[in-house]
Amino acid sequence: MKRLCALLDLEVVTESGEGLGRAFDFQGDLQASSLKLTGIFVGRSGLRERLGASRARHKGSGDVIPWDSVVRIRAGKIVVRDDAAPPS
């Protein structure tokens, strides 16, 4: 099990190697006794989210990669499916 803070600032890349930015913040749903991760904020809008400067704090705001797109976490990188890249 990893701590969420250990994932902050990791590089996020697709399976084919495309760099998507750093993991600046995370999105989640607070449930009865746990937090279920739902997304990773990356890129400039991810940094704005981390600093609290984002205008909208909901699903679909900024460059959010769905958490269920994560394939693996290793070697200082979060690897996501190729189709997970946010639209440009």
PDB file of N, CA and C in Angstrom:
ATOM      1  N   MET A   1       0.846  -1.171   0.000  1.00  0.00           N
ATOM      2  CA  MET A   1       0.000   0.000   0.000  1.00  0.00           C
ATOM      3  C   MET A   1       0.890   1.232   0.000  1.00  0.00           C
ATOM      4  N   LYS A   2       0.543   2.216  -0.840  1.00  0.00           N
ATOM      5  CA  LYS A   2       1.284   3.472  -0.924  1.00  0.00           C
ATOM      6  C   LYS A   2       0.481   4.580  -0.263  1.00  0.00           C
ATOM      7  N   ARG A   3       1.200   5.539   0.254  1.00  0.00           N
ATOM      8  CA  ARG A   3       0.554   6.742   0.777  1.00  0.00           C
ATOM      9  C   ARG A   3       0.328   7.699  -0.378  1.00  0.00           C
ATOM     10  N   LEU A   4      -0.758   8.413  -0.329  1.00  0.00           N
ATOM     11  CA  LEU A   4      -1.094   9.357  -1.392  1.00  0.00           C
ATOM     12  C   LEU A   4       0.003  10.392  -1.570  1.00  0.00           C
ATOM     13  N   CYS A   5       0.590  10.862  -0.472  1.00  0.00           N
ATOM     14  CA  CYS A   5       1.642  11.881  -0.587  1.00  0.00           C
ATOM     15  C   CYS A   5       2.855  11.350  -1.347  1.00  0.00           C
ATOM     16  N   ALA A   6       3.052  10.031  -1.386  1.00  0.00           N
ATOM     17  CA  ALA A   6       4.169   9.454  -2.133  1.00  0.00           C
ATOM     18  C   ALA A   6       3.942   9.544  -3.637  1.00  0.00           C
ATOM     19  N   LEU A   7       2.714   9.772  -4.050  1.00  0.00           N
ATOM     20  CA  LEU A   7       2.391   9.861  -5.473  1.00  0.00           C
ATOM     21  C   LEU A   7       2.444  11.286  -6.007  1.00  0.00           C
ATOM     22  N   LEU A   8       2.397  12.270  -5.115  1.00  0.00           N
ATOM     23  CA  LEU A   8       2.460  13.669  -5.549  1.00  0.00           C
ATOM     24  C   LEU A   8       3.763  13.935  -6.294  1.00  0.00           C
ATOM     25  N   ASP A   9       3.662  14.684  -7.348  1.00  0.00           N
ATOM     26  CA  ASP A   9       4.796  15.111  -8.178  1.00  0.00           C
ATOM     27  C   ASP A   9       5.412  14.007  -9.028  1.00  0.00           C
ATOM     28  N   LEU A  10       4.847  12.793  -8.995  1.00  0.00           N
ATOM     29  CA  LEU A  10       5.352  11.759  -9.896  1.00  0.00           C
ATOM     30  C   LEU A  10       4.992  12.126 -11.327  1.00  0.00           C
ATOM     31  N   GLU A  11       5.842  11.735 -12.257  1.00  0.00           N
ATOM     32  CA  GLU A  11       5.564  11.958 -13.668  1.00  0.00           C
ATOM     33  C   GLU A  11       4.452  11.010 -14.096  1.00  0.00           C
ATOM     34  N   VAL A  12       3.498  11.518 -14.890  1.00  0.00           N
ATOM     35  CA  VAL A  12       2.406  10.701 -15.423  1.00  0.00           C
ATOM     36  C   VAL A  12       2.668  10.520 -16.916  1.00  0.00           C
ATOM     37  N   VAL A  13       2.739   9.264 -17.338  1.00  0.00           N
ATOM     38  CA  VAL A  13       3.004   8.949 -18.740  1.00  0.00           C
ATOM     39  C   VAL A  13       2.012   7.906 -19.227  1.00  0.00           C
ATOM     40  N   THR A  14       1.812   7.876 -20.546  1.00  0.00           N
ATOM     41  CA  THR A  14       0.966   6.842 -21.133  1.00  0.00           C
ATOM     42  C   THR A  14       1.800   5.578 -21.334  1.00  0.00           C
ATOM     43  N   GLU A  15       1.138   4.478 -21.627  1.00  0.00           N
ATOM     44  CA  GLU A  15       1.837   3.221 -21.872  1.00  0.00           C
ATOM     45  C   GLU A  15       2.827   3.332 -23.033  1.00  0.00           C
ATOM     46  N   SER A  16       2.521   4.201 -23.998  1.00  0.00           N
ATOM     47  CA  SER A  16       3.424   4.369 -25.141  1.00  0.00           C
ATOM     48  C   SER A  16       4.512   5.405 -24.870  1.00  0.00           C
ATOM     49  N   GLY A  17       4.528   5.984 -23.663  1.00  0.00           N
ATOM     50  CA  GLY A  17       5.616   6.878 -23.277  1.00  0.00           C
ATOM     51  C   GLY A  17       5.349   8.365 -23.380  1.00  0.00           C
ATOM     52  N   GLU A  18       4.141   8.768 -23.782  1.00  0.00           N
ATOM     53  CA  GLU A  18       3.828  10.196 -23.882  1.00  0.00           C
ATOM     54  C   GLU A  18       3.742  10.805 -22.480  1.00  0.00           C
ATOM     55  N   GLY A  19       4.497  11.870 -22.251  1.00  0.00           N
ATOM     56  CA  GLY A  19       4.462  12.556 -20.965  1.00  0.00           C
ATOM     57  C   GLY A  19       3.227  13.434 -20.855  1.00  0.00           C
ATOM     58  N   LEU A  20       2.490  13.310 -19.770  1.00  0.00           N
ATOM     59  CA  LEU A  20       1.267  14.088 -19.579  1.00  0.00           C
ATOM     60  C   LEU A  20       1.433  15.168 -18.508  1.00  0.00           C
ATOM     61  N   GLY A  21       2.560  15.162 -17.834  1.00  0.00           N
ATOM     62  CA  GLY A  21       2.794  16.137 -16.778  1.00  0.00           C
ATOM     63  C   GLY A  21       3.011  15.437 -15.449  1.00  0.00           C
ATOM     64  N   ARG A  22       3.014  16.213 -14.414  1.00  0.00           N
ATOM     65  CA  ARG A  22       3.209  15.689 -13.065  1.00  0.00           C
ATOM     66  C   ARG A  22       1.863  15.541 -12.365  1.00  0.00           C
ATOM     67  N   ALA A  23       1.811  14.647 -11.393  1.00  0.00           N
ATOM     68  CA  ALA A  23       0.607  14.457 -10.577  1.00  0.00           C
ATOM     69  C   ALA A  23       0.612  15.545  -9.504  1.00  0.00           C
ATOM     70  N   PHE A  24      -0.116  16.623  -9.761  1.00  0.00           N
ATOM     71  CA  PHE A  24      -0.133  17.758  -8.842  1.00  0.00           C
ATOM     72  C   PHE A  24      -1.177  17.638  -7.749  1.00  0.00           C
ATOM     73  N   ASP A  25      -2.254  16.920  -8.026  1.00  0.00           N
ATOM     74  CA  ASP A  25      -3.319  16.772  -7.033  1.00  0.00           C
ATOM     75  C   ASP A  25      -4.150  15.562  -7.419  1.00  0.00           C
ATOM     76  N   PHE A  26      -5.009  15.154  -6.502  1.00  0.00           N
ATOM     77  CA  PHE A  26      -5.852  13.988  -6.734  1.00  0.00           C
ATOM     78  C   PHE A  26      -7.298  14.330  -6.440  1.00  0.00           C
ATOM     79  N   GLN A  27      -8.183  13.580  -7.059  1.00  0.00           N
ATOM     80  CA  GLN A  27      -9.617  13.760  -6.890  1.00  0.00           C
ATOM     81  C   GLN A  27     -10.148  12.467  -6.269  1.00  0.00           C
ATOM     82  N   GLY A  28     -11.101  12.603  -5.368  1.00  0.00           N
ATOM     83  CA  GLY A  28     -11.643  11.404  -4.754  1.00  0.00           C
ATOM     84  C   GLY A  28     -13.030  11.610  -4.200  1.00  0.00           C
ATOM     85  N   ASP A  29     -13.653  10.499  -3.857  1.00  0.00           N
ATOM     86  CA  ASP A  29     -14.971  10.505  -3.227  1.00  0.00           C
ATOM     87  C   ASP A  29     -14.809   9.961  -1.819  1.00  0.00           C
ATOM     88  N   LEU A  30     -15.211  10.765  -0.846  1.00  0.00           N
ATOM     89  CA  LEU A  30     -15.144  10.332   0.539  1.00  0.00           C
ATOM     90  C   LEU A  30     -16.319   9.422   0.818  1.00  0.00           C
ATOM     91  N   GLN A  31     -15.996   8.187   1.216  1.00  0.00           N
ATOM     92  CA  GLN A  31     -17.031   7.217   1.527  1.00  0.00           C
ATOM     93  C   GLN A  31     -17.061   7.012   3.036  1.00  0.00           C
ATOM     94  N   ALA A  32     -17.913   6.156   3.525  1.00  0.00           N
ATOM     95  CA  ALA A  32     -18.118   5.971   4.964  1.00  0.00           C
ATOM     96  C   ALA A  32     -16.819   5.896   5.753  1.00  0.00           C
ATOM     97  N   SER A  33     -15.915   5.043   5.356  1.00  0.00           N
ATOM     98  CA  SER A  33     -14.685   4.892   6.137  1.00  0.00           C
ATOM     99  C   SER A  33     -13.424   4.921   5.280  1.00  0.00           C
ATOM    100  N   SER A  34     -13.545   5.410   4.059  1.00  0.00           N
ATOM    101  CA  SER A  34     -12.383   5.421   3.178  1.00  0.00           C
ATOM    102  C   SER A  34     -12.512   6.507   2.121  1.00  0.00           C
ATOM    103  N   LEU A  35     -11.415   6.718   1.412  1.00  0.00           N
ATOM    104  CA  LEU A  35     -11.388   7.651   0.301  1.00  0.00           C
ATOM    105  C   LEU A  35     -11.153   6.845  -0.970  1.00  0.00           C
ATOM    106  N   LYS A  36     -12.040   6.976  -1.928  1.00  0.00           N
ATOM    107  CA  LYS A  36     -11.889   6.281  -3.207  1.00  0.00           C
ATOM    108  C   LYS A  36     -11.342   7.280  -4.217  1.00  0.00           C
ATOM    109  N   LEU A  37     -10.127   7.033  -4.712  1.00  0.00           N
ATOM    110  CA  LEU A  37      -9.544   7.923  -5.706  1.00  0.00           C
ATOM    111  C   LEU A  37     -10.306   7.819  -7.013  1.00  0.00           C
ATOM    112  N   THR A  38     -10.547   8.986  -7.634  1.00  0.00           N
ATOM    113  CA  THR A  38     -11.276   8.988  -8.910  1.00  0.00           C
ATOM    114  C   THR A  38     -10.499   9.675 -10.028  1.00  0.00           C
ATOM    115  N   GLY A  39      -9.467  10.442  -9.696  1.00  0.00           N
ATOM    116  CA  GLY A  39      -8.737  11.126 -10.753  1.00  0.00           C
ATOM    117  C   GLY A  39      -7.413  11.699 -10.306  1.00  0.00           C
ATOM    118  N   ILE A  40      -6.601  12.034 -11.303  1.00  0.00           N
ATOM    119  CA  ILE A  40      -5.297  12.659 -11.093  1.00  0.00           C
ATOM    120  C   ILE A  40      -5.299  13.980 -11.860  1.00  0.00           C
ATOM    121  N   PHE A  41      -4.976  15.071 -11.186  1.00  0.00           N
ATOM    122  CA  PHE A  41      -4.839  16.362 -11.849  1.00  0.00           C
ATOM    123  C   PHE A  41      -3.406  16.505 -12.342  1.00  0.00           C
ATOM    124  N   VAL A  42      -3.233  16.778 -13.631  1.00  0.00           N
ATOM    125  CA  VAL A  42      -1.905  16.935 -14.228  1.00  0.00           C
ATOM    126  C   VAL A  42      -1.822  18.254 -14.978  1.00  0.00           C
ATOM    127  N   GLY A  43      -0.609  18.626 -15.376  1.00  0.00           N
ATOM    128  CA  GLY A  43      -0.406  19.809 -16.203  1.00  0.00           C
ATOM    129  C   GLY A  43      -0.645  21.103 -15.457  1.00  0.00           C
ATOM    130  N   ARG A  44      -0.731  22.192 -16.208  1.00  0.00           N
ATOM    131  CA  ARG A  44      -0.906  23.529 -15.616  1.00  0.00           C
ATOM    132  C   ARG A  44      -2.170  23.638 -14.789  1.00  0.00           C
ATOM    133  N   SER A  45      -3.259  23.100 -15.302  1.00  0.00           N
ATOM    134  CA  SER A  45      -4.499  23.197 -14.538  1.00  0.00           C
ATOM    135  C   SER A  45      -4.418  22.346 -13.275  1.00  0.00           C
ATOM    136  N   GLY A  46      -3.623  21.279 -13.326  1.00  0.00           N
ATOM    137  CA  GLY A  46      -3.401  20.469 -12.137  1.00  0.00           C
ATOM    138  C   GLY A  46      -2.646  21.248 -11.076  1.00  0.00           C
ATOM    139  N   LEU A  47      -1.676  22.042 -11.506  1.00  0.00           N
ATOM    140  CA  LEU A  47      -0.939  22.890 -10.572  1.00  0.00           C
ATOM    141  C   LEU A  47      -1.858  23.950  -9.970  1.00  0.00           C
ATOM    142  N   ARG A  48      -2.713  24.540 -10.800  1.00  0.00           N
ATOM    143  CA  ARG A  48      -3.679  25.527 -10.279  1.00  0.00           C
ATOM    144  C   ARG A  48      -4.606  24.873  -9.257  1.00  0.00           C
ATOM    145  N   GLU A  49      -5.002  23.644  -9.514  1.00  0.00           N
ATOM    146  CA  GLU A  49      -5.859  22.909  -8.584  1.00  0.00           C
ATOM    147  C   GLU A  49      -5.142  22.723  -7.245  1.00  0.00           C
ATOM    148  N   ARG A  50      -3.880  22.345  -7.309  1.00  0.00           N
ATOM    149  CA  ARG A  50      -3.087  22.128  -6.098  1.00  0.00           C
ATOM    150  C   ARG A  50      -2.956  23.406  -5.280  1.00  0.00           C
ATOM    151  N   LEU A  51      -2.823  24.529  -5.964  1.00  0.00           N
ATOM    152  CA  LEU A  51      -2.657  25.814  -5.284  1.00  0.00           C
ATOM    153  C   LEU A  51      -3.986  26.435  -4.860  1.00  0.00           C
ATOM    154  N   GLY A  52      -5.093  25.793  -5.208  1.00  0.00           N
ATOM    155  CA  GLY A  52      -6.407  26.293  -4.836  1.00  0.00           C
ATOM    156  C   GLY A  52      -6.898  27.413  -5.727  1.00  0.00           C
ATOM    157  N   ALA A  53      -6.281  27.556  -6.900  1.00  0.00           N
ATOM    158  CA  ALA A  53      -6.644  28.638  -7.811  1.00  0.00           C
ATOM    159  C   ALA A  53      -7.585  28.186  -8.919  1.00  0.00           C
ATOM    160  N   SER A  54      -8.049  26.947  -8.863  1.00  0.00           N
ATOM    161  CA  SER A  54      -8.948  26.434  -9.891  1.00  0.00           C
ATOM    162  C   SER A  54     -10.340  27.023  -9.692  1.00  0.00           C
ATOM    163  N   ARG A  55     -11.005  27.340 -10.778  1.00  0.00           N
ATOM    164  CA  ARG A  55     -12.357  27.907 -10.701  1.00  0.00           C
ATOM    165  C   ARG A  55     -13.407  26.847 -10.430  1.00  0.00           C
ATOM    166  N   ALA A  56     -13.152  25.643 -10.921  1.00  0.00           N
ATOM    167  CA  ALA A  56     -14.157  24.579 -10.769  1.00  0.00           C
ATOM    168  C   ALA A  56     -13.499  23.364 -10.148  1.00  0.00           C
ATOM    169  N   ARG A  57     -14.086  22.856  -9.076  1.00  0.00           N
ATOM    170  CA  ARG A  57     -13.532  21.686  -8.391  1.00  0.00           C
ATOM    171  C   ARG A  57     -14.497  20.518  -8.546  1.00  0.00           C
ATOM    172  N   HIS A  58     -14.673  20.069  -9.767  1.00  0.00           N
ATOM    173  CA  HIS A  58     -15.567  18.935 -10.010  1.00  0.00           C
ATOM    174  C   HIS A  58     -15.019  18.097 -11.140  1.00  0.00           C
ATOM    175  N   LYS A  59     -15.580  16.939 -11.288  1.00  0.00           N
ATOM    176  CA  LYS A  59     -15.171  16.036 -12.361  1.00  0.00           C
ATOM    177  C   LYS A  59     -15.298  16.761 -13.695  1.00  0.00           C
ATOM    178  N   GLY A  60     -14.252  16.654 -14.494  1.00  0.00           N
ATOM    179  CA  GLY A  60     -14.271  17.295 -15.787  1.00  0.00           C
ATOM    180  C   GLY A  60     -13.568  18.635 -15.791  1.00  0.00           C
ATOM    181  N   SER A  61     -13.154  19.126 -14.626  1.00  0.00           N
ATOM    182  CA  SER A  61     -12.450  20.402 -14.598  1.00  0.00           C
ATOM    183  C   SER A  61     -10.961  20.162 -14.756  1.00  0.00           C
ATOM    184  N   GLY A  62     -10.310  21.013 -15.535  1.00  0.00           N
ATOM    185  CA  GLY A  62      -8.872  20.899 -15.693  1.00  0.00           C
ATOM    186  C   GLY A  62      -8.475  19.632 -16.430  1.00  0.00           C
ATOM    187  N   ASP A  63      -7.213  19.283 -16.281  1.00  0.00           N
ATOM    188  CA  ASP A  63      -6.682  18.086 -16.910  1.00  0.00           C
ATOM    189  C   ASP A  63      -6.741  16.948 -15.908  1.00  0.00           C
ATOM    190  N   VAL A  64      -7.862  16.260 -15.885  1.00  0.00           N
ATOM    191  CA  VAL A  64      -8.070  15.165 -14.942  1.00  0.00           C
ATOM    192  C   VAL A  64      -8.002  13.842 -15.699  1.00  0.00           C
ATOM    193  N   ILE A  65      -7.158  12.954 -15.191  1.00  0.00           N
ATOM    194  CA  ILE A  65      -7.065  11.614 -15.758  1.00  0.00           C
ATOM    195  C   ILE A  65      -7.803  10.679 -14.810  1.00  0.00           C
ATOM    196  N   PRO A  66      -8.758   9.915 -15.304  1.00  0.00           N
ATOM    197  CA  PRO A  66      -9.497   9.007 -14.426  1.00  0.00           C
ATOM    198  C   PRO A  66      -8.564   8.024 -13.723  1.00  0.00           C
ATOM    199  N   TRP A  67      -8.768   7.834 -12.435  1.00  0.00           N
ATOM    200  CA  TRP A  67      -7.928   6.923 -11.665  1.00  0.00           C
ATOM    201  C   TRP A  67      -7.994   5.498 -12.204  1.00  0.00           C
ATOM    202  N   ASP A  68      -9.140   5.098 -12.751  1.00  0.00           N
ATOM    203  CA  ASP A  68      -9.250   3.730 -13.265  1.00  0.00           C
ATOM    204  C   ASP A  68      -8.450   3.527 -14.555  1.00  0.00           C
ATOM    205  N   SER A  69      -7.807   4.594 -15.069  1.00  0.00           N
ATOM    206  CA  SER A  69      -6.926   4.478 -16.229  1.00  0.00           C
ATOM    207  C   SER A  69      -5.494   4.120 -15.839  1.00  0.00           C
ATOM    208  N   VAL A  70      -5.201   4.147 -14.538  1.00  0.00           N
ATOM    209  CA  VAL A  70      -3.848   3.827 -14.076  1.00  0.00           C
ATOM    210  C   VAL A  70      -3.562   2.347 -14.317  1.00  0.00           C
ATOM    211  N   VAL A  71      -2.447   2.087 -14.982  1.00  0.00           N
ATOM    212  CA  VAL A  71      -2.037   0.725 -15.296  1.00  0.00           C
ATOM    213  C   VAL A  71      -1.062   0.216 -14.232  1.00  0.00           C
ATOM    214  N   ARG A  72      -0.109   1.081 -13.865  1.00  0.00           N
ATOM    215  CA  ARG A  72       0.873   0.705 -12.837  1.00  0.00           C
ATOM    216  C   ARG A  72       1.571   1.951 -12.306  1.00  0.00           C
ATOM    217  N   ILE A  73       2.177   1.770 -11.144  1.00  0.00           N
ATOM    218  CA  ILE A  73       2.970   2.830 -10.528  1.00  0.00           C
ATOM    219  C   ILE A  73       4.302   2.200 -10.164  1.00  0.00           C
ATOM    220  N   ARG A  74       5.354   2.695 -10.821  1.00  0.00           N
ATOM    221  CA  ARG A  74       6.682   2.166 -10.499  1.00  0.00           C
ATOM    222  C   ARG A  74       7.756   3.046 -11.121  1.00  0.00           C
ATOM    223  N   ALA A  75       8.932   2.950 -10.562  1.00  0.00           N
ATOM    224  CA  ALA A  75      10.098   3.693 -11.057  1.00  0.00           C
ATOM    225  C   ALA A  75       9.819   5.195 -11.130  1.00  0.00           C
ATOM    226  N   GLY A  76       9.101   5.709 -10.132  1.00  0.00           N
ATOM    227  CA  GLY A  76       8.853   7.145 -10.082  1.00  0.00           C
ATOM    228  C   GLY A  76       7.874   7.660 -11.113  1.00  0.00           C
ATOM    229  N   LYS A  77       7.078   6.782 -11.698  1.00  0.00           N
ATOM    230  CA  LYS A  77       6.104   7.187 -12.717  1.00  0.00           C
ATOM    231  C   LYS A  77       4.757   6.533 -12.470  1.00  0.00           C
ATOM    232  N   ILE A  78       3.721   7.262 -12.858  1.00  0.00           N
ATOM    233  CA  ILE A  78       2.368   6.715 -12.888  1.00  0.00           C
ATOM    234  C   ILE A  78       2.055   6.469 -14.354  1.00  0.00           C
ATOM    235  N   VAL A  79       1.851   5.220 -14.716  1.00  0.00           N
ATOM    236  CA  VAL A  79       1.600   4.854 -16.111  1.00  0.00           C
ATOM    237  C   VAL A  79       0.100   4.657 -16.297  1.00  0.00           C
ATOM    238  N   VAL A  80      -0.450   5.338 -17.319  1.00  0.00           N
ATOM    239  CA  VAL A  80      -1.884   5.257 -17.609  1.00  0.00           C
ATOM    240  C   VAL A  80      -2.094   4.732 -19.024  1.00  0.00           C
ATOM    241  N   ARG A  81      -3.307   4.270 -19.291  1.00  0.00           N
ATOM    242  CA  ARG A  81      -3.637   3.790 -20.638  1.00  0.00           C
ATOM    243  C   ARG A  81      -3.444   4.915 -21.658  1.00  0.00           C
ATOM    244  N   ASP A  82      -3.129   4.544 -22.869  1.00  0.00           N
ATOM    245  CA  ASP A  82      -2.910   5.525 -23.936  1.00  0.00           C
ATOM    246  C   ASP A  82      -4.124   6.417 -24.173  1.00  0.00           C
ATOM    247  N   ASP A  83      -5.318   5.884 -24.003  1.00  0.00           N
ATOM    248  CA  ASP A  83      -6.527   6.668 -24.278  1.00  0.00           C
ATOM    249  C   ASP A  83      -6.928   7.569 -23.109  1.00  0.00           C
ATOM    250  N   ALA A  84      -6.103   7.638 -22.070  1.00  0.00           N
ATOM    251  CA  ALA A  84      -6.439   8.411 -20.875  1.00  0.00           C
ATOM    252  C   ALA A  84      -5.991   9.860 -20.932  1.00  0.00           C
ATOM    253  N   ALA A  85      -5.204  10.223 -21.937  1.00  0.00           N
ATOM    254  CA  ALA A  85      -4.689  11.592 -22.025  1.00  0.00           C
ATOM    255  C   ALA A  85      -5.842  12.574 -22.138  1.00  0.00           C
ATOM    256  N   PRO A  86      -5.801  13.662 -21.325  1.00  0.00           N
ATOM    257  CA  PRO A  86      -6.851  14.666 -21.429  1.00  0.00           C
ATOM    258  C   PRO A  86      -6.796  15.349 -22.799  1.00  0.00           C
ATOM    259  N   PRO A  87      -7.930  15.826 -23.283  1.00  0.00           N
ATOM    260  CA  PRO A  87      -7.920  16.498 -24.593  1.00  0.00           C
ATOM    261  C   PRO A  87      -7.080  17.760 -24.547  1.00  0.00           C
ATOM    262  N   SER A  88      -6.407  18.052 -25.643  1.00  0.00           N
ATOM    263  CA  SER A  88      -5.553  19.261 -25.713  1.00  0.00           C
ATOM    264  C   SER A  88      -6.360  20.512 -25.944  1.00  0.00           C
TER     265      SER A  88
END
